[in-house]
Amino acid sequence: MTGKIAIVGAGICGLGASLALMRKGYQVTLFERDNPPPAGGGDAAFFDWDRKGAGQFRHPHAFLGLMCNLIQDNYPDLLDDFTSAGALRVEFEQMIPPDLRRKYTPEPGDERLWILMCRRATIETVLRRYVERQQNINIISGKAVTGFVVDDQSDDLKVTGLQLGDTTFFADIVIDASGRTTKFPGWFKALGHEIEEEKDDAEIVYFTRHYKLKPGVAEPSADGPERPAGDLGYLKYGLFKCEDGNFSIIICVPAAEIALRKAVNNAEQFDEICLNIPGLQPWVREDVSLATTDSFGFGDIHAVWRHYIQNEKPVALNFFAVGDASVRTNPLYGRGCSIGMQHAHLLADVIASDPSPVQRALTFDARTTEEIRPIFKASLDEDKKAIKQSAAIMAGELVEKSDGFKKWFAVAFGDAMAAAIQNEIHVLRGFLQTFHLLEKPGDFLQDKRIRHTVYRYMLRGRKKNAAARIVNGPNRDEMLTGLENFADVRKTA
């Protein structure tokens, strides 16, 4: 297979697409507006790489089973590079709550339920250097794409290359992997072609701070009763272990929680919040770790689905969008990189299997809908459920109200399933198949044993199951009062 392909964006999705297409025999050129990573290891990349093109570059990442297995199956030497850079492999057994672990018996498929944990800066640097060593791939850095070129002689909108300021790069196929800030929809609109999109606000913001264990200090035990990730109802939090003793903490709050938003945006108050959460407190104590960054936020969080097939026809020929440029889910769920990698490899298969530009576009859209739409819909449903739950907490209620039996059953079933996941290994195993995107969302509920277990948990009642969802920590009023007192003390100090 031969052909010249241009990819806009050399982030994780664009790099993944280049590998997939290179393996199919294509000549690939990536255009990246940012400069390449600096020489050195993970710290140099994290602190010194000016990576404006990736908004979540310094926010926490956990690379799910879908992406990890894709790399392990197709690029085992790349996985070796990640491991050499210090990336941590977390197996299924390590994800089981400590009090259940003694009951664990391995089953076939458990080896696919694993996560790679590492700073995004390290992962992207290693991936990029791996791509740079491959034949038939060229990365042009520090070059902004300013538009695309079309065939003026074609009745259809046929993309033939990219505009790079005063120069033009011609290609047989153009792929947009430029992420959430893609400019392609605007360029299409300027030509009279509106790209239809679905867009839903998650109504949250999240903030991150990075830390590093002090020299000679072992990381806190993971076998205690308190979890380093959870939901307080009004606030979600998570700790992400990274390479070389680095770790990061994310705190997510509803956009309507103005006081909490201000607090987590302040480094000292961010730490004060962590010190008041039992699952985080052992990690952020002064004798355990040092902060390596201030707290910094991420907002404008939407679920987005762009439609490049309209009225059963492609908007443009020889053009494709992958990853966040096409489909975006709430980054809180950690699905973006895995979806992007899957999407990129799916596209490579489609391009290689059919020479017809029209059929390629239609097939890619159909396969995207079949394989990724269920994940998108599940993520959107989770967003809407979280919005209702946080509103209930702000109103002083444990659970949101449900009118009618159908809605009551759905909410009660969800609460019971969340409780069963915490207490039953076989339910956790099934749930993690969905979590790791190894099956369509909810497929594990086709297992009769899992369904019957969840029904049994429903008999415990909604309040007990909903309470199991909330981890140990201060309630909303206690947290707000504590932050007010902390601020007053700091003012008088």
CSV table of C-alpha atoms in Angstrom, one decimal:
chain,number,residue,atom,x,y,z
A,1,MET,CA,0.0,0.0,0.0
A,2,THR,CA,1.4,3.4,-0.9
A,3,GLY,CA,0.2,7.0,-0.5
A,4,LYS,CA,1.2,10.3,1.1
A,5,ILE,CA,-0.6,11.2,4.4
A,6,ALA,CA,-0.5,14.4,6.3
A,7,ILE,CA,-1.4,14.4,10.0
A,8,VAL,CA,-2.0,17.6,11.9
A,9,GLY,CA,-0.9,17.2,15.5
A,10,ALA,CA,1.9,15.1,17.0
A,11,GLY,CA,0.2,14.4,20.3
A,12,ILE,CA,-0.6,10.9,21.5
A,13,CYS,CA,-3.4,10.4,19.0
A,14,GLY,CA,-1.4,11.8,16.0
A,15,LEU,CA,1.6,9.8,16.9
A,16,GLY,CA,-0.5,6.6,17.3
A,17,ALA,CA,-2.1,7.3,13.8
A,18,SER,CA,1.3,7.6,12.3
A,19,LEU,CA,2.5,4.3,13.6
A,20,ALA,CA,-0.7,2.5,12.5
A,21,LEU,CA,-0.5,4.0,9.0
A,22,MET,CA,3.3,3.4,8.7
A,23,ARG,CA,2.6,-0.3,9.3
A,24,LYS,CA,0.1,-0.3,6.4
A,25,GLY,CA,2.9,1.0,4.1
A,26,TYR,CA,2.0,4.7,3.9
A,27,GLN,CA,4.4,7.7,3.9
A,28,VAL,CA,3.4,9.9,6.9
A,29,THR,CA,4.2,13.5,7.7
A,30,LEU,CA,3.1,15.0,11.0
A,31,PHE,CA,2.8,18.7,11.5
A,32,GLU,CA,3.1,19.9,15.1
A,33,ARG,CA,2.8,23.6,16.0
A,34,ASP,CA,4.9,23.1,19.2
A,35,ASN,CA,8.7,22.6,19.3
A,36,PRO,CA,10.0,19.0,20.0
A,37,PRO,CA,10.6,17.9,23.6
A,38,PRO,CA,13.8,19.0,25.2
A,39,ALA,CA,16.7,16.6,25.6
A,40,GLY,CA,16.6,14.6,28.8
A,41,GLY,CA,14.1,12.5,30.7
A,42,GLY,CA,10.7,12.9,32.2
A,43,ASP,CA,11.5,15.9,34.4
A,44,ALA,CA,12.9,17.9,31.5
A,45,ALA,CA,9.8,17.1,29.4
A,46,PHE,CA,7.4,17.9,32.3
A,47,PHE,CA,9.0,21.2,33.5
A,48,ASP,CA,10.6,22.6,30.3
A,49,TRP,CA,8.5,21.5,27.3
A,50,ASP,CA,6.4,24.4,26.2
A,51,ARG,CA,3.4,22.2,25.1
A,52,LYS,CA,0.6,24.7,24.4
A,53,GLY,CA,-0.9,22.3,21.8
A,54,ALA,CA,-2.0,19.8,24.5
A,55,GLY,CA,-4.2,21.4,27.2
A,56,GLN,CA,-4.1,18.5,29.5
A,57,PHE,CA,-0.3,17.9,29.1
A,58,ARG,CA,0.5,18.4,32.8
A,59,HIS,CA,-2.7,17.0,34.2
A,60,PRO,CA,-2.9,13.4,35.5
A,61,HIS,CA,-3.2,10.5,33.1
A,62,ALA,CA,-3.9,6.7,33.6
A,63,PHE,CA,-3.6,4.8,30.4
A,64,LEU,CA,-6.3,2.2,30.3
A,65,GLY,CA,-6.3,-1.4,29.2
A,66,LEU,CA,-7.6,-0.7,25.7
A,67,MET,CA,-4.5,1.5,24.9
A,68,CYS,CA,-2.1,-0.6,26.9
A,69,ASN,CA,-3.1,-3.9,25.3
A,70,LEU,CA,-3.0,-2.3,21.8
A,71,ILE,CA,0.6,-1.2,22.5
A,72,GLN,CA,1.5,-4.5,24.0
A,73,ASP,CA,0.1,-6.5,21.1
A,74,ASN,CA,1.4,-4.3,18.3
A,75,TYR,CA,4.5,-2.4,19.6
A,76,PRO,CA,6.0,-4.5,22.4
A,77,ASP,CA,9.3,-2.6,22.1
A,78,LEU,CA,7.5,0.6,22.7
A,79,LEU,CA,6.1,-0.9,25.9
A,80,ASP,CA,9.7,-1.7,26.9
A,81,ASP,CA,10.6,1.9,26.3
A,82,PHE,CA,7.8,3.1,28.6
A,83,THR,CA,9.0,0.7,31.3
A,84,SER,CA,12.6,1.8,31.0
A,85,ALA,CA,11.4,5.4,31.5
A,86,GLY,CA,9.8,4.3,34.8
A,87,ALA,CA,6.2,3.9,33.8
A,88,LEU,CA,4.3,1.8,36.4
A,89,ARG,CA,2.2,-1.3,35.4
A,90,VAL,CA,-0.7,-1.8,37.7
A,91,GLU,CA,-2.3,-5.3,37.4
A,92,PHE,CA,-5.9,-6.3,38.2
A,93,GLU,CA,-4.9,-7.9,41.5
A,94,GLN,CA,-3.5,-4.6,42.7
A,95,MET,CA,-6.8,-2.9,41.9
A,96,ILE,CA,-8.8,-5.2,44.3
A,97,PRO,CA,-9.6,-3.7,47.7
A,98,PRO,CA,-7.2,-5.0,50.3
A,99,ASP,CA,-9.9,-6.8,52.3
A,100,LEU,CA,-11.0,-8.7,49.2
A,101,ARG,CA,-7.6,-9.5,47.8
A,102,ARG,CA,-7.1,-12.6,50.0
A,103,LYS,CA,-10.1,-14.1,48.2
A,104,TYR,CA,-8.7,-13.5,44.7
A,105,THR,CA,-8.3,-16.4,42.3
A,106,PRO,CA,-6.9,-15.4,38.8
A,107,GLU,CA,-9.1,-16.1,35.8
A,108,PRO,CA,-8.4,-15.9,32.1
A,109,GLY,CA,-8.6,-12.4,30.9
A,110,ASP,CA,-7.4,-10.8,34.1
A,111,GLU,CA,-4.0,-10.2,32.4
A,112,ARG,CA,-5.8,-7.7,30.1
A,113,LEU,CA,-7.0,-5.6,33.0
A,114,TRP,CA,-4.0,-3.4,33.6
A,115,ILE,CA,-3.1,0.3,33.7
A,116,LEU,CA,0.1,2.1,32.8
A,117,MET,CA,0.7,5.0,35.1
A,118,CYS,CA,3.2,7.8,34.3
A,119,ARG,CA,3.3,11.5,33.7
A,120,ARG,CA,1.8,12.4,30.3
A,121,ALA,CA,5.0,14.3,29.5
A,122,THR,CA,7.1,11.2,29.9
A,123,ILE,CA,4.7,9.0,27.9
A,124,GLU,CA,4.5,11.5,25.1
A,125,THR,CA,8.2,12.1,25.0
A,126,VAL,CA,9.0,8.3,24.8
A,127,LEU,CA,6.3,7.8,22.2
A,128,ARG,CA,7.5,10.6,20.1
A,129,ARG,CA,11.2,9.4,20.2
A,130,TYR,CA,10.0,5.9,19.2
A,131,VAL,CA,8.1,7.3,16.3
A,132,GLU,CA,11.1,9.4,15.2
A,133,ARG,CA,13.1,6.2,14.9
A,134,GLN,CA,10.6,4.6,12.4
A,135,GLN,CA,11.0,4.7,8.7
A,136,ASN,CA,8.4,6.5,6.5
A,137,ILE,CA,7.4,8.9,9.3
A,138,ASN,CA,8.6,12.5,9.4
A,139,ILE,CA,7.7,15.0,12.1
A,140,ILE,CA,7.8,18.7,11.3
A,141,SER,CA,7.8,20.7,14.5
A,142,GLY,CA,7.2,24.4,15.2
A,143,LYS,CA,5.1,24.7,12.0
A,144,ALA,CA,1.5,26.0,12.3
A,145,VAL,CA,-1.1,24.7,9.9
A,146,THR,CA,-3.1,27.7,8.6
A,147,GLY,CA,-5.7,26.0,6.5
A,148,PHE,CA,-6.3,23.2,4.0
A,149,VAL,CA,-6.2,23.0,0.2
A,150,VAL,CA,-9.1,21.6,-1.9
A,151,ASP,CA,-9.4,20.5,-5.5
A,152,ASP,CA,-11.0,23.3,-7.4
A,153,GLN,CA,-11.9,21.0,-10.3
A,154,SER,CA,-13.9,18.6,-8.2
A,155,ASP,CA,-17.7,18.8,-7.8
A,156,ASP,CA,-17.2,17.4,-4.3
A,157,LEU,CA,-15.2,19.1,-1.5
A,158,LYS,CA,-12.0,17.1,-1.9
A,159,VAL,CA,-9.1,17.9,0.4
A,160,THR,CA,-5.7,17.7,-1.3
A,161,GLY,CA,-3.3,19.1,1.2
A,162,LEU,CA,-2.5,21.7,3.9
A,163,GLN,CA,-1.7,25.4,3.9
A,164,LEU,CA,1.4,26.2,6.0
A,165,GLY,CA,1.5,30.0,5.8
A,166,ASP,CA,2.9,30.8,2.4
A,167,THR,CA,3.7,27.2,1.5
A,168,THR,CA,1.5,24.2,0.6
A,169,PHE,CA,2.0,20.6,1.5
A,170,PHE,CA,0.0,18.3,-0.8
A,171,ALA,CA,-1.2,14.9,0.4
A,172,ASP,CA,-3.5,12.1,-0.7
A,173,ILE,CA,-5.2,12.1,2.7
A,174,VAL,CA,-5.3,14.7,5.5
A,175,ILE,CA,-6.0,13.7,9.1
A,176,ASP,CA,-6.9,16.1,11.9
A,177,ALA,CA,-5.4,14.9,15.2
A,178,SER,CA,-5.0,18.4,16.6
A,179,GLY,CA,-7.3,17.8,19.6
A,180,ARG,CA,-9.9,19.8,21.4
A,181,THR,CA,-8.8,23.1,19.9
A,182,THR,CA,-8.9,22.0,16.3
A,183,LYS,CA,-9.4,24.8,13.8
A,184,PHE,CA,-10.7,22.5,11.0
A,185,PRO,CA,-14.5,23.0,11.8
A,186,GLY,CA,-13.9,26.8,11.4
A,187,TRP,CA,-12.1,26.4,8.2
A,188,PHE,CA,-14.9,24.2,6.8
A,189,LYS,CA,-17.5,26.8,7.9
A,190,ALA,CA,-15.5,29.5,6.1
A,191,LEU,CA,-16.0,27.4,2.9
A,192,GLY,CA,-19.8,27.1,3.6
A,193,HIS,CA,-19.8,23.7,5.2
A,194,GLU,CA,-21.0,23.7,8.8
A,195,ILE,CA,-19.8,20.7,10.8
A,196,GLU,CA,-22.7,19.5,12.9
A,197,GLU,CA,-21.8,18.8,16.5
A,198,GLU,CA,-23.3,17.6,19.7
A,199,LYS,CA,-22.0,19.4,22.7
A,200,ASP,CA,-22.9,18.9,26.4
A,201,ASP,CA,-21.4,20.7,29.4
A,202,ALA,CA,-20.2,18.5,32.2
A,203,GLU,CA,-20.5,21.4,34.6
A,204,ILE,CA,-17.3,20.7,36.4
A,205,VAL,CA,-13.8,22.0,36.8
A,206,TYR,CA,-10.8,20.2,38.1
A,207,PHE,CA,-7.5,21.2,39.6
A,208,THR,CA,-4.2,19.4,39.8
A,209,ARG,CA,-1.1,19.6,41.9
A,210,HIS,CA,2.1,17.5,41.5
A,211,TYR,CA,4.3,16.2,44.3
A,212,LYS,CA,7.3,14.0,44.8
A,213,LEU,CA,8.2,11.7,47.7
A,214,LYS,CA,11.1,13.0,49.7
A,215,PRO,CA,14.4,11.1,49.4
A,216,GLY,CA,14.4,7.9,51.3
A,217,VAL,CA,10.6,8.0,52.1
A,218,ALA,CA,8.5,5.0,51.0
A,219,GLU,CA,5.1,5.6,49.5
A,220,PRO,CA,2.2,5.2,52.0
A,221,SER,CA,0.7,1.8,52.1
A,222,ALA,CA,-2.2,1.1,49.7
A,223,ASP,CA,-3.6,-1.6,52.1
A,224,GLY,CA,-5.2,0.8,54.6
A,225,PRO,CA,-8.9,1.3,54.9
A,226,GLU,CA,-8.8,4.8,53.3
A,227,ARG,CA,-8.7,5.0,49.5
A,228,PRO,CA,-6.6,7.6,47.7
A,229,ALA,CA,-9.5,8.2,45.2
A,230,GLY,CA,-13.2,8.7,45.8
A,231,ASP,CA,-16.3,10.8,45.8
A,232,LEU,CA,-17.3,13.0,48.8
A,233,GLY,CA,-20.5,13.9,46.9
A,234,TYR,CA,-19.6,17.6,46.5
A,235,LEU,CA,-16.0,16.9,45.5
A,236,LYS,CA,-14.2,14.0,43.7
A,237,TYR,CA,-10.5,13.3,44.1
A,238,GLY,CA,-7.9,11.0,42.9
A,239,LEU,CA,-4.2,10.3,43.4
A,240,PHE,CA,-2.1,9.2,40.4
A,241,LYS,CA,1.2,7.5,41.1
A,242,CYS,CA,3.9,8.3,38.4
A,243,GLU,CA,7.4,7.4,37.7
A,244,ASP,CA,10.4,8.1,40.0
A,245,GLY,CA,8.4,8.9,43.1
A,246,ASN,CA,6.3,11.5,41.5
A,247,PHE,CA,2.6,11.6,42.0
A,248,SER,CA,-0.3,14.0,41.3
A,249,ILE,CA,-3.6,14.7,42.9
A,250,ILE,CA,-6.7,15.9,41.1
A,251,ILE,CA,-9.7,17.6,42.8
A,252,CYS,CA,-12.9,17.9,40.8
A,253,VAL,CA,-15.7,20.2,41.9
A,254,PRO,CA,-19.0,21.2,40.3
A,255,ALA,CA,-18.8,24.5,38.5
A,256,ALA,CA,-21.5,25.9,40.8
A,257,GLU,CA,-19.3,25.4,43.9
A,258,ILE,CA,-17.7,28.9,43.8
A,259,ALA,CA,-16.1,28.8,47.2
A,260,LEU,CA,-14.5,25.4,46.5
A,261,ARG,CA,-13.3,26.5,43.1
A,262,LYS,CA,-11.5,29.4,44.7
A,263,ALA,CA,-10.0,27.2,47.3
A,264,VAL,CA,-8.6,24.5,45.0
A,265,ASN,CA,-7.1,27.2,42.8
A,266,ASN,CA,-4.9,28.2,45.8
A,267,ALA,CA,-1.9,25.9,46.4
A,268,GLU,CA,-2.1,26.2,50.2
A,269,GLN,CA,-5.8,25.6,50.4
A,270,PHE,CA,-5.5,22.7,47.9
A,271,ASP,CA,-3.1,21.1,50.3
A,272,GLU,CA,-5.4,21.9,53.2
A,273,ILE,CA,-8.2,20.1,51.4
A,274,CYS,CA,-6.0,17.1,50.8
A,275,LEU,CA,-4.9,17.0,54.5
A,276,ASN,CA,-8.6,16.8,55.5
A,277,ILE,CA,-9.3,13.8,53.3
A,278,PRO,CA,-8.1,10.6,55.0
A,279,GLY,CA,-7.2,8.9,51.7
A,280,LEU,CA,-4.9,11.7,50.7
A,281,GLN,CA,-3.5,12.9,54.0
A,282,PRO,CA,-0.7,10.3,54.3
A,283,TRP,CA,0.7,11.4,50.9
A,284,VAL,CA,0.8,15.2,51.4
A,285,ARG,CA,2.2,15.4,54.9
A,286,GLU,CA,5.3,17.6,55.1
A,287,ASP,CA,7.5,14.7,56.2
A,288,VAL,CA,6.4,12.6,53.2
A,289,SER,CA,6.4,14.7,50.1
A,290,LEU,CA,7.2,18.1,48.5
A,291,ALA,CA,4.9,19.9,46.0
A,292,THR,CA,6.6,20.3,42.6
A,293,THR,CA,4.0,22.6,41.1
A,294,ASP,CA,1.2,25.0,42.2
A,295,SER,CA,-2.3,23.9,41.7
A,296,PHE,CA,-3.7,24.6,38.2
A,297,GLY,CA,-7.0,24.0,36.7
A,298,PHE,CA,-8.8,22.7,33.6
A,299,GLY,CA,-12.3,23.8,32.5
A,300,ASP,CA,-14.5,24.1,29.5
A,301,ILE,CA,-15.2,20.4,29.9
A,302,HIS,CA,-17.7,19.2,27.3
A,303,ALA,CA,-18.7,16.0,25.7
A,304,VAL,CA,-18.4,16.6,21.9
A,305,TRP,CA,-19.3,14.5,18.9
A,306,ARG,CA,-18.7,16.0,15.4
A,307,HIS,CA,-20.5,14.7,12.4
A,308,TYR,CA,-18.5,14.6,9.2
A,309,ILE,CA,-21.2,12.5,7.4
A,310,GLN,CA,-24.3,14.5,6.8
A,311,ASN,CA,-27.4,13.5,4.8
A,312,GLU,CA,-25.5,10.2,4.2
A,313,LYS,CA,-22.7,11.9,2.4
A,314,PRO,CA,-19.2,12.9,3.5
A,315,VAL,CA,-18.7,16.6,4.1
A,316,ALA,CA,-15.3,16.3,2.6
A,317,LEU,CA,-13.3,13.6,0.8
A,318,ASN,CA,-9.8,12.5,1.8
A,319,PHE,CA,-10.2,14.2,5.2
A,320,PHE,CA,-10.6,12.5,8.5
A,321,ALA,CA,-10.7,13.6,12.1
A,322,VAL,CA,-9.6,11.4,15.0
A,323,GLY,CA,-9.5,11.5,18.7
A,324,ASP,CA,-10.5,14.7,20.5
A,325,ALA,CA,-10.8,16.6,17.2
A,326,SER,CA,-13.7,14.3,16.4
A,327,VAL,CA,-15.0,12.8,19.7
A,328,ARG,CA,-14.4,14.2,23.2
A,329,THR,CA,-15.5,12.8,26.5
A,330,ASN,CA,-15.1,14.1,30.0
A,331,PRO,CA,-11.3,13.8,30.8
A,332,LEU,CA,-12.2,12.9,34.4
A,333,TYR,CA,-12.9,9.4,33.2
A,334,GLY,CA,-9.4,9.1,31.6
A,335,ARG,CA,-10.7,7.7,28.3
A,336,GLY,CA,-9.3,10.2,25.8
A,337,CYS,CA,-5.9,8.7,25.0
A,338,SER,CA,-7.3,5.2,24.7
A,339,ILE,CA,-10.2,6.3,22.5
A,340,GLY,CA,-7.7,8.3,20.4
A,341,MET,CA,-5.4,5.3,19.9
A,342,GLN,CA,-8.3,3.1,19.1
A,343,HIS,CA,-9.8,5.6,16.7
A,344,ALA,CA,-6.4,6.1,14.9
A,345,HIS,CA,-5.9,2.4,14.4
A,346,LEU,CA,-9.5,1.9,13.2
A,347,LEU,CA,-8.9,4.7,10.6
A,348,ALA,CA,-5.7,3.0,9.4
A,349,ASP,CA,-7.6,-0.2,8.9
A,350,VAL,CA,-10.3,1.6,6.9
A,351,ILE,CA,-7.9,3.5,4.7
A,352,ALA,CA,-5.9,0.4,3.9
A,353,SER,CA,-9.0,-1.7,3.1
A,354,ASP,CA,-10.8,0.4,0.6
A,355,PRO,CA,-9.5,2.8,-2.2
A,356,SER,CA,-12.7,4.6,-2.6
A,357,PRO,CA,-12.7,8.1,-0.9
A,358,VAL,CA,-16.5,8.0,-0.5
A,359,GLN,CA,-16.6,4.5,0.9
A,360,ARG,CA,-13.7,5.1,3.2
A,361,ALA,CA,-15.5,8.1,4.7
A,362,LEU,CA,-18.8,6.2,5.1
A,363,THR,CA,-17.1,3.1,6.6
A,364,PHE,CA,-15.0,5.1,9.0
A,365,ASP,CA,-18.1,6.9,10.2
A,366,ALA,CA,-20.0,3.6,10.6
A,367,ARG,CA,-17.2,1.9,12.5
A,368,THR,CA,-16.7,5.0,14.7
A,369,THR,CA,-20.4,4.9,15.6
A,370,GLU,CA,-20.3,1.2,16.3
A,371,GLU,CA,-17.2,1.1,18.4
A,372,ILE,CA,-16.9,4.5,20.0
A,373,ARG,CA,-20.4,5.9,20.2
A,374,PRO,CA,-21.4,3.5,23.1
A,375,ILE,CA,-18.4,4.9,25.1
A,376,PHE,CA,-19.4,8.4,24.3
A,377,LYS,CA,-23.0,7.9,25.3
A,378,ALA,CA,-22.0,6.1,28.5
A,379,SER,CA,-19.7,9.0,29.4
A,380,LEU,CA,-22.4,11.5,28.7
A,381,ASP,CA,-24.9,9.6,30.8
A,382,GLU,CA,-22.3,9.6,33.7
A,383,ASP,CA,-21.9,13.3,33.3
A,384,LYS,CA,-25.7,13.9,33.6
A,385,LYS,CA,-25.9,11.6,36.6
A,386,ALA,CA,-23.1,13.4,38.3
A,387,ILE,CA,-24.7,16.7,37.7
A,388,LYS,CA,-27.9,15.5,39.4
A,389,GLN,CA,-26.0,13.9,42.3
A,390,SER,CA,-24.0,17.1,43.0
A,391,ALA,CA,-27.1,19.2,42.9
A,392,ALA,CA,-28.7,16.8,45.4
A,393,ILE,CA,-25.7,17.1,47.7
A,394,MET,CA,-25.7,21.0,47.5
A,395,ALA,CA,-29.4,20.8,48.4
A,396,GLY,CA,-28.6,18.8,51.5
A,397,GLU,CA,-29.9,15.4,50.1
A,398,LEU,CA,-28.1,12.1,50.1
A,399,VAL,CA,-29.5,11.0,46.8
A,400,GLU,CA,-31.3,12.7,44.0
A,401,LYS,CA,-35.0,12.4,43.9
A,402,SER,CA,-36.5,9.9,41.4
A,403,ASP,CA,-40.1,10.3,40.2
A,404,GLY,CA,-41.7,7.1,38.8
A,405,PHE,CA,-40.8,3.5,39.1
A,406,LYS,CA,-38.7,3.3,36.0
A,407,LYS,CA,-36.4,6.1,37.1
A,408,TRP,CA,-36.3,4.9,40.6
A,409,PHE,CA,-35.3,1.4,39.5
A,410,ALA,CA,-32.5,2.8,37.2
A,411,VAL,CA,-31.0,5.0,40.0
A,412,ALA,CA,-31.4,2.3,42.7
A,413,PHE,CA,-29.8,-0.3,40.4
A,414,GLY,CA,-26.9,2.1,39.8
A,415,ASP,CA,-26.3,2.6,43.5
A,416,ALA,CA,-26.5,-1.1,44.2
A,417,MET,CA,-24.0,-1.8,41.4
A,418,ALA,CA,-21.6,0.7,42.8
A,419,ALA,CA,-21.8,-0.9,46.2
A,420,ALA,CA,-21.4,-4.4,44.7
A,421,ILE,CA,-18.3,-3.3,42.8
A,422,GLN,CA,-16.7,-2.4,46.1
A,423,ASN,CA,-17.5,-5.7,47.8
A,424,GLU,CA,-17.6,-8.5,45.2
A,425,ILE,CA,-14.6,-9.5,43.1
A,426,HIS,CA,-16.6,-10.9,40.2
A,427,VAL,CA,-18.6,-7.7,39.9
A,428,LEU,CA,-15.4,-5.6,40.0
A,429,ARG,CA,-13.9,-7.8,37.3
A,430,GLY,CA,-16.9,-7.3,35.1
A,431,PHE,CA,-17.0,-3.6,35.7
A,432,LEU,CA,-13.3,-3.2,34.9
A,433,GLN,CA,-13.9,-4.7,31.5
A,434,THR,CA,-16.1,-1.7,30.8
A,435,PHE,CA,-13.7,0.7,32.7
A,436,HIS,CA,-10.8,-0.4,30.5
A,437,LEU,CA,-12.9,-0.1,27.4
A,438,LEU,CA,-12.4,-3.7,26.5
A,439,GLU,CA,-16.1,-4.2,25.9
A,440,LYS,CA,-19.1,-2.0,25.2
A,441,PRO,CA,-20.2,-0.2,28.3
A,442,GLY,CA,-22.4,-2.4,30.5
A,443,ASP,CA,-21.9,-5.6,28.6
A,444,PHE,CA,-20.7,-7.2,31.8
A,445,LEU,CA,-24.3,-7.0,33.1
A,446,GLN,CA,-25.2,-9.7,30.6
A,447,ASP,CA,-23.6,-12.1,33.1
A,448,LYS,CA,-26.5,-13.6,35.2
A,449,ARG,CA,-24.3,-14.0,38.3
A,450,ILE,CA,-23.4,-10.3,38.3
A,451,ARG,CA,-27.0,-9.2,37.7
A,452,HIS,CA,-28.3,-11.4,40.5
A,453,THR,CA,-25.6,-10.0,42.8
A,454,VAL,CA,-26.7,-6.4,42.0
A,455,TYR,CA,-30.3,-7.3,42.6
A,456,ARG,CA,-29.4,-8.7,46.0
A,457,TYR,CA,-27.6,-5.5,46.9
A,458,MET,CA,-30.8,-3.5,45.9
A,459,LEU,CA,-32.5,-5.2,48.8
A,460,ARG,CA,-30.2,-3.3,51.2
A,461,GLY,CA,-32.0,-0.1,50.2
A,462,ARG,CA,-31.0,3.1,48.4
A,463,LYS,CA,-29.7,5.0,51.4
A,464,LYS,CA,-27.2,2.3,52.3
A,465,ASN,CA,-26.0,1.8,48.8
A,466,ALA,CA,-25.7,5.5,48.1
A,467,ALA,CA,-23.8,6.0,51.3
A,468,ALA,CA,-21.3,3.3,50.1
A,469,ARG,CA,-20.6,5.5,47.2
A,470,ILE,CA,-19.4,8.3,49.5
A,471,VAL,CA,-16.0,7.7,51.0
A,472,ASN,CA,-14.8,8.8,54.4
A,473,GLY,CA,-14.1,12.5,54.8
A,474,PRO,CA,-15.6,15.8,55.8
A,475,ASN,CA,-19.1,16.7,54.6
A,476,ARG,CA,-19.6,19.8,52.5
A,477,ASP,CA,-20.3,22.1,55.4
A,478,GLU,CA,-17.4,20.8,57.4
A,479,MET,CA,-15.0,21.3,54.5
A,480,LEU,CA,-16.2,24.8,53.8
A,481,THR,CA,-16.0,25.8,57.4
A,482,GLY,CA,-12.5,24.3,57.7
A,483,LEU,CA,-11.3,26.3,54.7
A,484,GLU,CA,-12.8,29.5,56.1
A,485,ASN,CA,-11.0,28.9,59.4
A,486,PHE,CA,-7.7,28.1,57.6
A,487,ALA,CA,-8.0,31.3,55.5
A,488,ASP,CA,-8.6,33.3,58.7
A,489,VAL,CA,-5.6,31.8,60.4
A,490,ARG,CA,-3.4,32.5,57.4
A,491,LYS,CA,-4.5,36.2,57.3
A,492,THR,CA,-3.5,36.7,61.0
A,493,ALA,CA,-0.2,34.7,60.8
